[in-house]
Coordinates of C-alpha atoms and ligand atoms in Angstrom, one line a residue:
X1 CA 26.0 -16.0 -11.9
X2 CA 24.6 -14.3 -14.8
X3 CA 25.1 -10.6 -15.1
X4 CA 21.2 -9.5 -15.9
X5 CA 22.1 -5.9 -15.0
X6 CA 25.5 -4.6 -16.6
X7 CA 27.1 -1.8 -15.3
X8 CA 26.7 1.9 -16.6
X9 CA 29.4 4.3 -17.0
X10 CA 28.1 8.2 -16.4
X11 CA 29.7 11.2 -17.5
X12 CA 31.1 13.6 -15.0
X13 CA 28.3 15.4 -12.9
X14 CA 26.1 12.3 -12.9
X15 CA 26.2 9.9 -10.3
X16 CA 28.7 11.4 -8.2
X17 CA 26.9 13.2 -5.4
X18 CA 28.3 11.7 -2.2
X19 CA 26.7 12.2 1.0
X20 CA 29.1 13.4 3.7
X21 CA 27.4 11.5 6.7
X22 CA 30.1 9.0 7.8
X23 CA 27.8 6.7 8.9
X24 CA 26.4 6.3 5.6
X25 CA 29.8 6.2 3.6
X26 CA 30.9 3.4 6.2
X27 CA 27.7 1.5 5.3
X28 CA 28.2 1.9 1.6
X29 CA 32.0 0.8 1.8
X30 CA 30.9 -2.0 3.7
X31 CA 28.3 -3.2 1.0
X32 CA 30.6 -2.5 -1.5
X33 CA 33.4 -4.5 -0.3
X34 CA 30.8 -7.4 -0.1
X35 CA 28.9 -7.2 -3.3
X36 CA 32.0 -6.1 -5.2
X37 CA 30.4 -3.7 -7.8
X38 CA 31.9 -2.5 -11.2
X39 CA 31.3 1.1 -9.9
X40 CA 29.1 3.0 -7.4
X41 CA 26.6 5.5 -8.6
X42 CA 25.5 8.0 -5.8
X43 CA 22.0 9.6 -7.0
X44 CA 21.2 13.3 -6.6
X45 CA 17.5 13.0 -7.9
X46 CA 18.1 15.5 -10.6
X47 CA 16.4 15.8 -14.0
X48 CA 19.7 15.3 -15.6
X49 CA 20.2 12.0 -13.7
X50 CA 16.9 10.7 -14.6
X51 CA 17.5 11.2 -18.4
X52 CA 20.8 9.7 -18.2
X53 CA 19.2 6.5 -16.3
X54 CA 16.5 6.0 -18.7
X55 CA 18.7 6.5 -21.9
X56 CA 20.7 3.4 -20.5
X57 CA 17.8 1.7 -19.6
X58 CA 16.4 1.8 -22.9
X59 CA 19.7 0.7 -24.4
X60 CA 19.5 -2.4 -22.0
X61 CA 15.8 -3.2 -22.7
X62 CA 15.2 -2.6 -18.8
X63 CA 12.5 -0.1 -20.4
X64 CA 10.5 0.1 -23.7
X65 CA 9.7 3.5 -24.7
X66 CA 5.8 4.2 -25.1
X67 CA 4.2 6.3 -28.1
X68 CA 5.2 9.7 -27.0
X69 CA 1.8 11.1 -28.5
X70 CA -0.3 8.7 -26.7
X71 CA 1.4 8.4 -23.4
X72 CA 4.4 11.1 -23.1
X73 CA 7.2 10.7 -21.4
X74 CA 6.2 7.2 -20.1
X75 CA 7.6 3.7 -20.1
X76 CA 7.0 -0.1 -19.9
X77 CA 9.0 -2.4 -17.8
X78 CA 8.6 -6.2 -18.0
X79 CA 9.6 -8.2 -14.8
X80 CA 10.7 -11.9 -14.9
X81 CA 7.4 -13.7 -15.2
X82 CA 8.5 -15.8 -11.9
X83 CA 8.6 -12.3 -10.3
X84 CA 5.1 -10.6 -10.4
X85 CA 4.0 -9.8 -7.0
X86 CA 5.1 -9.6 -3.3
X87 CA 6.0 -13.0 -2.0
X88 CA 4.7 -13.4 1.7
X89 CA 6.4 -16.6 2.0
X90 CA 9.9 -15.6 2.0
X91 CA 9.1 -12.2 3.9
X92 CA 11.0 -12.4 7.4
X93 CA 11.0 -10.4 10.5
X94 CA 14.2 -10.9 12.0
X95 CA 14.0 -10.1 15.8
X96 CA 16.1 -11.7 18.3
X97 CA 13.4 -13.7 19.4
X98 CA 10.4 -15.3 17.7
X99 CA 8.0 -14.0 20.2
X100 CA 9.0 -10.5 19.1
X101 CA 8.0 -11.4 15.5
X102 CA 4.7 -12.9 16.6
X103 CA 2.4 -15.6 15.4
X104 CA 1.6 -13.7 12.1
X105 CA 5.2 -13.3 10.7
X106 CA 7.8 -15.6 9.4
X107 CA 10.8 -15.3 11.7
X108 CA 14.3 -15.8 11.4
X109 CA 17.3 -15.3 13.7
X110 CA 19.1 -12.2 13.1
X111 CA 22.5 -13.5 13.0
X112 CA 22.0 -16.6 11.0
X113 CA 20.0 -14.6 8.5
X114 CA 22.6 -11.8 8.0
X115 CA 25.2 -14.6 7.3
X116 CA 23.1 -16.4 4.7
X117 CA 22.5 -13.3 3.1
X118 CA 25.9 -11.8 3.2
X119 CA 26.8 -15.1 1.5
X120 CA 24.2 -14.5 -1.4
X121 CA 25.3 -10.9 -1.7
X122 CA 29.0 -11.8 -1.8
X123 CA 30.3 -10.8 -5.2
X124 CA 26.6 -10.4 -6.1
X125 CA 27.1 -7.1 -8.1
X126 CA 30.3 -8.1 -10.1
X127 CA 29.9 -6.3 -13.6
X128 CA 27.1 -4.2 -12.0
X129 CA 26.5 -0.4 -10.9
X130 CA 25.8 -0.1 -7.3
X131 CA 23.3 2.7 -7.2
X132 CA 23.0 4.7 -3.7
X133 CA 19.5 6.0 -3.6
X134 CA 18.8 8.4 -0.7
X135 CA 15.2 9.3 0.1
X136 CA 13.0 10.8 2.4
X137 CA 9.5 9.5 3.6
X138 CA 6.9 12.3 4.5
X139 CA 6.6 15.9 3.6
X140 CA 10.0 17.7 3.7
X141 CA 9.0 19.8 6.9
X142 CA 7.2 17.2 8.8
X143 CA 8.3 16.0 12.1
X144 CA 7.3 12.5 11.2
X145 CA 9.5 12.3 8.1
X146 CA 12.2 9.9 7.9
X147 CA 15.2 9.3 6.0
X148 CA 16.2 6.0 4.1
X149 CA 19.0 5.0 1.9
X150 CA 18.6 2.0 -0.5
X151 CA 21.4 0.3 -2.2
X152 CA 20.3 -1.4 -5.4
X153 CA 21.5 -2.8 -8.6
X154 CA 18.4 -2.3 -10.4
X155 CA 17.7 0.7 -13.0
X156 CA 14.2 -0.4 -12.4
X157 CA 14.3 0.2 -8.8
X158 CA 16.1 3.7 -8.8
X159 CA 13.7 5.1 -11.6
X160 CA 10.6 3.8 -9.5
X161 CA 12.1 5.4 -6.2
X162 CA 12.3 8.5 -8.1
X163 CA 8.6 8.4 -8.6
X164 CA 7.7 6.8 -5.3
X165 CA 9.7 8.9 -2.8
X166 CA 11.1 12.4 -2.4
X167 CA 14.5 11.1 -3.7
X168 CA 18.0 12.8 -3.9
X169 CA 19.8 15.6 -2.3
X170 CA 16.6 16.5 -0.4
X171 CA 17.4 13.4 2.0
X172 CA 21.2 14.0 2.3
X173 CA 20.1 17.6 3.5
X174 CA 17.7 16.4 6.1
X175 CA 20.1 13.7 7.4
X176 CA 22.7 16.1 7.9
X177 CA 26.2 14.8 9.4
X178 CA 25.3 13.4 12.6
X179 CA 26.6 10.0 12.5
X180 CA 24.2 9.1 15.1
X181 CA 21.0 10.2 13.3
X182 CA 18.0 7.8 12.7
X183 CA 17.9 6.4 9.1
X184 CA 16.8 3.2 7.2
X185 CA 19.5 1.0 5.6
X186 CA 18.1 -0.9 2.5
X187 CA 20.2 -3.3 0.6
X188 CA 18.9 -4.8 -2.7
X189 CA 20.3 -7.0 -5.2
X190 CA 18.5 -8.8 -8.0
X191 CA 20.9 -11.7 -7.8
X192 CA 19.6 -13.8 -10.6
X193 CA 16.0 -13.4 -9.9
X194 CA 15.5 -17.1 -8.9
X195 CA 12.5 -17.5 -6.7
X196 CA 14.8 -20.1 -4.9
X197 CA 17.0 -17.3 -3.8
X198 CA 14.5 -14.7 -3.2
X199 CA 14.4 -13.1 0.4
X200 CA 13.2 -9.9 2.0
X201 CA 14.3 -9.6 5.4
X202 CA 13.7 -7.0 8.0
X203 CA 16.0 -6.5 10.9
X204 CA 13.7 -3.9 13.0
X205 CA 16.3 -3.4 15.8
X206 CA 18.9 -2.4 13.2
X207 CA 16.7 -0.4 11.1
X208 CA 17.9 -2.4 8.3
X209 CA 16.2 -4.2 5.3
X210 CA 17.9 -6.7 3.1
X211 CA 16.1 -8.0 -0.1
X212 CA 17.5 -10.3 -2.6
X213 CA 16.4 -12.0 -5.7
X214 CA 13.4 -9.9 -6.9
X215 CA 12.9 -7.2 -8.9
X216 CA 9.1 -6.5 -8.4
X217 CA 7.3 -3.8 -6.7
X218 CA 6.8 -4.2 -2.7
X219 CA 9.6 -6.8 -2.7
X220 CA 12.2 -4.1 -3.7
X221 CA 10.9 -0.4 -3.5
X222 CA 12.2 -1.0 0.0
X223 CA 10.7 2.5 1.1
X224 CA 7.2 1.0 0.7
X225 CA 6.1 -1.9 2.4
X226 CA 9.4 -2.9 3.9
X227 CA 10.3 0.5 5.5
X228 CA 7.1 2.7 5.7
X229 CA 5.0 -0.2 7.0
X230 CA 6.9 -3.0 8.5
X231 CA 9.9 -1.2 9.9
X232 CA 7.7 2.0 10.4
X233 CA 5.2 -0.1 12.5
X234 CA 7.8 -1.0 14.7
X235 CA 9.5 2.4 15.2
X236 CA 5.8 3.9 15.6
X237 CA 5.3 1.6 18.4
X238 CA 8.4 2.3 20.1
X239 CA 7.9 6.3 19.5
X240 CA 4.2 6.5 20.1
X241 CA 2.8 6.7 16.6
X242 CA 1.0 4.9 13.9
X243 CA 2.1 3.4 10.4
X244 CA -0.9 1.9 8.7
X245 CA -1.7 0.7 5.3
X246 CA -4.3 3.2 4.7
X247 CA -5.4 5.8 2.0
X248 CA -6.0 9.2 3.1
X249 CA -8.7 11.5 1.4
X250 CA -10.4 14.8 2.1
X251 CA -13.9 15.3 1.4
X252 CA -15.5 18.8 1.3
X253 CA -19.2 19.7 1.3
X254 CA -20.8 22.2 -0.9
X255 CA -20.7 25.0 1.7
X256 CA -17.0 24.3 2.4
X257 CA -17.0 22.0 5.6
X258 CA -13.9 19.4 5.2
X259 CA -13.1 16.3 6.6
X260 CA -10.3 13.8 6.4
X261 CA -10.7 10.0 6.5
X262 CA -8.2 7.2 6.4
X263 CA -9.1 3.7 5.4
X264 CA -7.5 0.5 5.7
X265 CA -8.4 -2.1 2.8
X266 CA -6.1 -5.0 2.1
X267 CA -3.9 -5.0 -1.0
X268 CA -5.9 -4.8 -4.2
X269 CA -9.3 -4.1 -2.3
X270 CA -9.8 -0.6 -3.4
X271 CA -7.6 1.9 -1.7
X272 CA -6.3 3.9 -4.8
X273 CA -9.8 3.9 -6.4
X274 CA -11.3 5.3 -3.0
X275 CA -8.7 8.0 -2.6
X276 CA -9.3 9.3 -6.0
X277 CA -13.1 8.9 -6.0
X278 CA -15.0 11.4 -8.3
X279 CA -18.6 12.2 -6.6
X280 CA -21.6 11.2 -9.0
X281 CA -23.5 14.0 -10.4
X282 CA -26.0 13.7 -7.7
X283 CA -23.3 15.0 -5.2
X284 CA -23.2 18.3 -7.0
X285 CA -20.6 20.6 -5.2
X286 CA -19.1 17.7 -3.3
X287 CA -15.1 17.4 -3.7
X288 CA -12.8 14.6 -2.8
X289 CA -9.3 15.0 -2.8
X290 CA -6.2 12.6 -2.2
X291 CA -3.7 12.8 0.5
X292 CA -2.4 9.3 0.1
X293 CA -3.4 5.9 -1.8
X294 CA -1.6 3.1 0.4
X295 CA 0.2 4.4 3.5
X296 CA -0.7 6.7 6.4
X297 CA 1.8 7.8 9.2
X298 CA -0.1 9.3 12.0
X299 CA 0.7 11.0 15.2
X300 CA -1.5 12.5 18.2
X301 CA -1.5 16.3 18.6
X302 CA -4.1 17.9 20.8
X303 CA -5.9 14.8 21.5
X304 CA -6.5 14.1 17.7
X305 CA -4.9 11.8 15.0
X306 CA -3.1 13.7 12.3
X307 CA -2.0 11.7 9.2
X308 CA 0.7 12.5 6.6
X309 CA 1.4 10.2 3.3
X310 CA 4.9 9.3 3.5
X311 CA 5.0 8.6 -0.2
X312 CA 5.3 10.5 -3.4
X313 CA 3.7 8.6 -5.9
X314 CA 1.2 5.8 -6.5
X315 CA 2.2 2.5 -7.3
X316 CA -1.4 1.1 -8.3
X317 CA -3.1 -1.8 -9.9
X318 CA -3.5 -1.1 -13.6
X319 CA -6.4 -3.7 -14.9
X320 CA -9.7 -2.6 -14.1
X321 CA -8.6 1.3 -14.6
X322 CA -11.0 3.1 -16.9
X323 CA -12.5 6.5 -17.5
X324 CA -15.6 4.8 -15.9
X325 CA -14.1 3.3 -12.9
X326 CA -11.4 5.8 -12.1
X327 CA -11.1 8.8 -14.5
X328 CA -8.6 10.7 -12.0
X329 CA -6.3 7.6 -12.0
X330 CA -6.7 7.6 -16.1
X331 CA -5.5 11.1 -16.3
X332 CA -2.7 10.7 -13.7
X333 CA -1.1 7.8 -15.7
X334 CA -1.7 9.2 -19.2
X335 CA 1.8 10.7 -18.9
X336 CA 5.1 10.4 -17.2
X337 CA 4.3 7.0 -15.8
X338 CA 6.3 4.0 -15.4
X339 CA 3.8 0.7 -16.3
X340 CA 5.0 -2.8 -15.4
X341 CA 3.7 -6.0 -16.9
X342 CA 0.8 -4.3 -18.9
X343 CA 0.4 -5.2 -22.7
X344 CA 1.9 -3.4 -25.6
X345 CA -0.1 -2.5 -28.5
X346 CA 1.2 -2.3 -32.2
X347 CA 1.4 1.6 -31.9
X348 CA 3.2 1.4 -28.7
X349 CA 0.5 2.0 -26.5
X350 CA -0.3 0.5 -23.4
X351 CA -3.3 -1.8 -22.9
X352 CA -5.1 -3.9 -20.0
X353 CA -8.0 -5.6 -19.3
X354 CA -10.9 -3.2 -18.3
X355 CA -9.5 -0.5 -20.2
X356 CA -11.9 1.9 -22.1
X357 CA -12.8 0.9 -25.7
X358 CA -12.3 -2.3 -27.8
X359 CA -9.2 -4.4 -27.2
X360 CA -6.5 -4.1 -29.7
X361 CA -6.6 -6.7 -32.5
X362 CA -2.9 -7.5 -31.7
X363 CA -0.7 -6.6 -28.7
X364 CA 2.4 -8.1 -27.2
X365 CA 1.3 -9.5 -23.5
X366 CA 3.0 -9.0 -20.4
X367 CA 5.3 -12.0 -21.0
X368 CA 6.6 -10.5 -24.4
X369 CA 4.6 -12.9 -26.5
X370 CA 1.8 -12.2 -29.2
X371 CA -1.6 -11.6 -28.0
X372 CA -5.1 -11.4 -29.6
X373 CA -8.4 -10.9 -28.3
X374 CA -9.1 -14.8 -28.7
X375 CA -5.7 -15.7 -26.6
X376 CA -6.6 -17.8 -23.5
X377 CA -4.0 -15.8 -21.4
X378 CA -4.4 -12.1 -20.1
X379 CA -2.7 -9.5 -22.0
X380 CA -1.8 -7.6 -18.9
X381 CA -0.7 -9.3 -15.7
X382 CA -3.6 -9.3 -12.9
X383 CA -0.9 -7.6 -10.6
X384 CA 0.2 -5.1 -13.4
X385 CA 1.0 -1.7 -12.0
X386 CA 1.3 1.8 -12.8
X387 CA 4.2 4.1 -10.9
X388 CA 3.0 7.7 -11.1
X389 CA 4.0 10.7 -9.1
X390 CA 1.2 12.1 -7.0
X391 CA 1.5 15.7 -8.7
X392 CA -0.1 13.9 -11.7
X393 CA -3.2 13.6 -9.8
X394 CA -5.8 16.4 -10.5
X395 CA -7.5 15.6 -7.5
X396 CA -4.3 16.1 -5.1
X397 CA -5.1 17.4 -1.9
X398 CA -3.6 21.0 -1.3
X399 CA -2.3 19.9 2.1
X400 CA -0.4 16.9 0.8
X401 CA 2.9 18.8 1.6
X402 CA 1.6 20.1 4.8
X403 CA 4.1 18.9 7.7
X404 CA 1.6 18.8 10.4
X405 CA -0.5 16.3 8.5
X406 CA -4.2 16.3 8.2
X407 CA -6.7 15.6 11.0
X408 CA -8.6 12.4 10.7
X409 CA -12.0 12.3 11.5
X410 CA -12.8 8.8 10.7
X411 CA -11.1 5.5 10.1
X412 CA -12.5 3.0 7.9
X413 CA -11.6 -0.5 7.6
X414 CA -12.7 -2.8 4.5
X415 CA -12.0 -6.0 2.8
X416 CA -13.4 -8.1 -0.1
X417 CA -16.1 -10.4 1.3
X418 CA -18.8 -12.0 -0.9
X419 CA -21.4 -12.4 1.8
X420 CA -21.9 -11.8 5.6
X421 CA -20.4 -8.4 5.9
X422 CA -22.8 -5.3 5.4
X423 CA -22.1 -2.4 2.9
X424 CA -21.2 -0.2 6.0
X425 CA -21.5 0.2 9.8
X426 CA -20.1 1.9 12.6
X427 CA -18.2 1.0 15.7
X428 CA -19.7 1.7 19.0
X429 CA -16.7 3.3 20.3
X430 CA -12.8 3.1 19.7
X431 CA -12.1 -0.1 21.2
X432 CA -15.0 -1.7 19.3
X433 CA -13.4 -0.2 16.4
X434 CA -10.1 -1.9 17.0
X435 CA -11.9 -5.3 17.4
X436 CA -13.6 -4.4 13.8
X437 CA -9.9 -4.2 12.3
X438 CA -8.7 -6.8 14.3
X439 CA -11.1 -9.2 13.0
X440 CA -11.6 -7.9 9.5
X441 CA -11.0 -10.6 6.6
X442 CA -10.7 -10.5 2.8
X443 CA -10.3 -12.7 -0.1
X444 CA -6.8 -12.9 -1.0
X445 CA -5.6 -11.2 -4.3
X446 CA -3.1 -11.1 -7.1
X447 CA -1.2 -8.6 -5.2
X448 CA 0.8 -11.3 -3.5
X449 CA 1.7 -14.8 -4.9
X450 CA -0.3 -17.7 -3.8
X451 CA -4.2 -18.6 -4.1
X452 CA -6.5 -15.9 -5.2
X453 CA -10.1 -15.6 -3.5
X454 CA -9.6 -17.2 -0.4
X455 CA -10.8 -15.6 2.7
X456 CA -8.4 -15.0 5.5
X457 CA -8.1 -12.7 8.6
X458 CA -6.1 -9.4 7.7
X459 CA -6.0 -7.4 10.8
X460 CA -6.2 -3.6 9.9
X461 CA -5.0 -4.9 6.2
X462 CA -1.6 -5.3 8.0
X463 CA -1.2 -8.8 8.3
X464 CA 1.8 -9.0 5.8
X465 CA 2.9 -5.6 7.0
X466 CA 3.2 -5.5 10.8
X467 CA 6.9 -5.7 11.7
X468 CA 6.3 -7.0 15.1
X469 CA 4.0 -9.1 17.4
X470 CA 0.3 -8.6 16.2
X471 CA -0.9 -9.0 20.0
X472 CA 1.3 -6.0 20.7
X473 CA 0.0 -4.1 17.5
X474 CA -3.4 -4.5 18.8
X475 CA -2.5 -3.3 22.3
X476 CA -0.8 -0.4 20.6
X477 CA -4.0 0.6 18.9
X478 CA -5.9 0.6 22.1
X479 CA -2.9 2.7 24.0
X480 CA -3.4 5.2 21.1
X481 CA -7.3 5.3 22.0
X482 CA -6.4 6.3 25.5
X483 CA -4.4 9.2 24.4
X484 CA -7.2 10.4 22.1
X485 CA -9.7 12.9 23.5
X486 CA -11.2 13.5 20.1
X487 CA -10.8 10.0 18.5
X488 CA -11.9 9.4 14.9
X489 CA -15.1 7.3 14.6
X490 CA -14.3 3.8 13.1
X491 CA -16.3 2.2 10.4
X492 CA -16.2 -0.9 8.5
X493 CA -17.1 -1.1 4.8
X494 CA -17.4 -3.9 2.1
X495 CA -18.0 -2.8 -1.6
X496 CA -17.7 -6.4 -2.6
X497 CA -21.0 -8.4 -1.4
X498 CA -22.5 -10.5 -3.9
X499 CA -26.3 -11.5 -4.6
X500 CA -27.5 -14.7 -5.6
X501 CA -26.6 -14.6 -9.1
X502 CA -22.9 -14.0 -8.1
X503 CA -22.9 -10.3 -9.1
X504 CA -21.7 -7.6 -6.8
X505 CA -24.8 -6.1 -5.2
X506 CA -22.9 -2.5 -4.9
X507 CA -21.8 -0.5 -8.1
X508 CA -18.8 0.8 -6.2
X509 CA -16.3 3.4 -7.4
X510 CA -17.7 6.9 -7.6
X511 CA -21.0 5.6 -6.0
X512 CA -18.9 4.9 -2.8
X513 CA -19.5 8.7 -2.1
X514 CA -22.8 7.6 -0.7
X515 CA -21.3 5.5 1.9
X516 CA -18.5 8.3 2.4
X517 CA -21.3 10.8 3.0
X518 CA -23.3 8.7 5.6
X519 CA -19.7 8.5 7.4
X520 CA -19.4 12.1 7.2
X521 CA -23.0 12.8 8.4
X522 CA -22.1 10.6 11.6
X523 CA -19.0 12.5 12.2
X524 CA -21.1 15.5 12.2
X525 CA -24.0 13.8 14.3
X526 CA -26.5 14.3 11.5
X527 CA -26.8 10.8 10.3
X528 CA -29.3 8.4 11.4
X529 CA -28.5 4.8 12.4
X530 CA -29.9 1.5 13.9
X531 CA -28.2 -0.3 16.8
X532 CA -27.5 -3.9 15.4
X533 CA -25.5 -6.6 17.2
X534 CA -22.2 -5.7 14.9
X535 CA -22.6 -1.7 15.3
X536 CA -24.6 1.2 14.5
X537 CA -26.0 0.1 10.8
X538 CA -27.7 2.6 8.3
X539 CA -31.1 1.9 7.5
X540 CA -32.0 2.4 3.7
X541 CA -33.2 5.8 3.9
X542 CA -30.2 6.7 6.4
X543 CA -27.9 6.5 2.9
X544 CA -28.5 8.9 -0.1
X545 CA -29.3 6.7 -2.8
X546 CA -31.1 9.2 -5.0
X547 CA -30.5 8.7 -8.7
X548 CA -28.9 5.7 -8.2
X549 CA -30.3 2.5 -10.4
X550 CA -30.4 -0.1 -7.5
X551 CA -33.5 -2.0 -6.2
X552 CA -34.9 -2.2 -2.8
X553 CA -33.7 -6.0 -2.2
X554 CA -30.3 -5.2 -3.4
X555 CA -30.2 -2.5 -0.8
X556 CA -31.7 -4.7 1.8
X557 CA -29.3 -7.5 0.9
X558 CA -26.6 -5.2 1.3
X559 CA -27.4 -3.9 4.8
X560 CA -28.6 -7.1 6.0
X561 CA -27.1 -9.0 8.9
X562 CA -27.7 -12.7 8.5
X563 CA -27.6 -14.6 11.7
X564 CA -26.7 -17.8 10.4
X565 CA -23.7 -16.3 8.5
X566 CA -22.7 -14.3 11.5
X567 CA -22.7 -17.4 13.7
X568 CA -20.2 -18.8 11.3
X569 CA -18.3 -15.4 11.4
X570 CA -18.1 -15.4 15.1
X571 CA -16.7 -18.7 15.4
X572 CA -14.1 -17.7 12.7
X573 CA -13.2 -14.6 15.1
X574 CA -12.7 -17.3 17.9
X575 CA -10.8 -19.7 15.7
X576 CA -8.5 -16.7 14.6
X577 CA -8.0 -15.5 18.0
X578 CA -7.3 -19.1 19.4
X579 CA -4.8 -19.4 16.4
X580 CA -2.5 -16.4 17.6
X581 CA -1.8 -18.3 20.8
X582 CA -2.6 -16.0 23.8
X583 CA -1.3 -12.8 22.3
X584 CA -4.6 -11.3 21.9
X585 CA -5.2 -8.4 24.5
X586 CA -8.0 -9.2 27.2
X587 CA -10.1 -6.3 26.0
X588 CA -10.5 -7.7 22.4
X589 CA -11.4 -11.1 24.0
X590 CA -14.1 -9.1 26.2
X591 CA -15.3 -7.5 22.8
X592 CA -15.8 -10.7 21.1
X593 CA -17.8 -12.0 24.0
X594 CA -20.0 -8.8 23.9
X595 CA -20.6 -9.4 20.2
X596 CA -21.5 -12.9 20.8
X597 CA -23.8 -11.7 23.6
X598 CA -25.5 -9.0 21.6
X599 CA -26.7 -11.6 18.8
X600 CA -28.3 -13.4 21.8
X601 CA -30.4 -10.3 23.0
Ligands
GTP701 P1 -2.8 -2.3 -3.5 O1 -2.1 -1.1 -4.3 O2 -2.5 -3.6 -3.7 O3 -2.6 -1.8 -2.1 O4 -4.4 -2.0 -3.9 P2 -5.7 -1.0 -3.4 O5 -6.3 -1.2 -2.4 O6 -5.1 0.3 -3.9 O7 -6.6 -1.2 -4.6 P3 -7.2 -0.6 -6.2 O8 -7.9 0.8 -5.8 O9 -6.0 -0.6 -6.9 O10 -8.2 -1.5 -6.5 C1 -8.0 -3.1 -7.0 C2 -9.0 -3.7 -7.7 O11 -10.2 -3.5 -6.9 C3 -9.2 -3.0 -8.9 O12 -9.3 -4.3 -10.1 C4 -10.5 -2.4 -9.0 O13 -11.0 -2.2 -10.1 C5 -11.3 -3.1 -7.9 N1 -12.0 -2.2 -7.1 C6 -11.8 -0.9 -6.4 N2 -12.8 -0.2 -6.0 C7 -13.8 -0.9 -6.3 C8 -15.3 -0.9 -5.9 O14 -15.6 0.1 -5.2 N3 -16.0 -1.8 -6.2 C9 -15.6 -3.0 -7.2 N4 -16.4 -3.9 -7.2 N5 -14.2 -3.2 -7.5 C10 -13.6 -2.2 -6.9
SPV702 C1 0.3 -3.9 -1.9 O1 0.4 -5.3 -2.3 O2 -0.5 -3.5 -0.9 C2 0.8 -2.8 -2.8 C3 1.7 -3.4 -4.1 O3 0.5 -1.6 -2.4 S1 3.3 -3.7 -3.4 O4 4.0 -2.3 -3.5 O5 3.8 -4.7 -4.5 O6 3.4 -4.2 -2.1
MN703 MN1 -1.0 -1.3 -0.9

């Protein structure tokens, strides 16, 4: 196997912070014996370590240093062109029975899978450095916080994990010396980045993840989709909490009343943008703050849901990010940021489609080829990403480090739907809300490899991330509801409905504040709504549309329920439930029948 990640040799005092927990040491020893690395590098998360790893990564062309004046302390990484997104078809849930993984997951038998993966890992780190990355997910003093270790032979992964998680000594401290303590085992090797030998496998019963053959994003930053969502959702059900693909934002009114909202949108459907929203001028005095942009861990206290963001940074979609669409993101990624697969200008600045200003006359595209505005290819890959620490975000919520989490007033589901689904509506109650989540659909995006733009059901935006049987997941949602005396209201939004001209009807981005304001009004029982078959629907005057350049017809189209389209939609709900082969809880089937009946009233 070609050595694409040659070993590095660190001076004394760097890479030698060994944990003391015997269970960790035994596991590292076992993986070391298998993968046969040249040496072992124990990460401590220090500044000195980071500088050393960056210097070595520059030498090996894993990173390109960006213009220090334009983007201080920032770097560009290019992944293998065959490796630019999550790959769902090689992502597996390895439970003893196929039934436990359920109808929506790829399943593979644990013993067979371990032996296949161990075969691939045998000698895989020869001539390479094996990095041990200790990290915690969640605020340091939260009862929800969990420890993980990722073994990897990729410097890019180590540098990214440092941004995306609270990494290093903090995790060793949290874990302590109890050999029976709960912690997640993650093993990652690039191998030779061959799509035919790329597998992302989860062993929920062993709290273990093994990922091979990729060097990109959600496939390899094992803290994120693999641990915080797939293994996380499995643990959450067992332990009575929730792990969800949700942003968390705070919204404060001019008179200082504050609510927190969690929202589940599928990959590349607007979570980061919504979490960093800046209200338009008309909403003078309103403030939106970010708790998290991708993942929420939630527990019940005093009959309410409280949420923490387990992450420490944002791994966000770059294309389309501009001062117009997301000024908070632009400022965040203007320094101390690790970019992946964007274009590089002749001034060593970064560029992407949708960035403010004119495109550069010449650039190097994400593949490393010459690019000009006349080129047919995109300069930045559509799924190019930034990894930026959350402390860069000027709109960071002051309670983001709060161990207790923030109380959630509303949950919003949303997808990318050109038709059928109105701009916003509210569920009648919790179980109806679960139905909205269970039946949501979205057009596929570049965040995962495969066809883009095809509508698929993506329950709670968790289709690729639920680590167990989706029927049991639905049941878990309803069980949580039974324990809530003060449940959040549940909403569905769609920023992506299109008019007859094929253009988005809704301006989106900052203007989504208008929808958020209605959500808050409903939470405070001041907002008006009409009863419709699908749920509580605002009439145009219930939304604050002042100073917004939008015509009456567009608003009517955005809020309209087209009965013909909905007959098709209802049939698709049935097809989806049927496709799950009997795991859908009775209550949700009943919800569907009631929905059908309401359309006949
Ligand atoms: P992941 O990181 O993959 O989970 O994505 P995400 O859900 O955080 O999506 P993100 O906010 O990065 O947005 C993805 C794409 O949707 C970007 O190209 C945005 O420009 C676009 N987008 C986000 N919000 C809106 C909106 O309100 N309206 C429109 N039309 N596009 C939006
Ligand atoms: C997503 O796809 O939902 C992401 C990007 O947030 S990745 O980390 O690659 O999964
Ligand atoms: Mn995501």
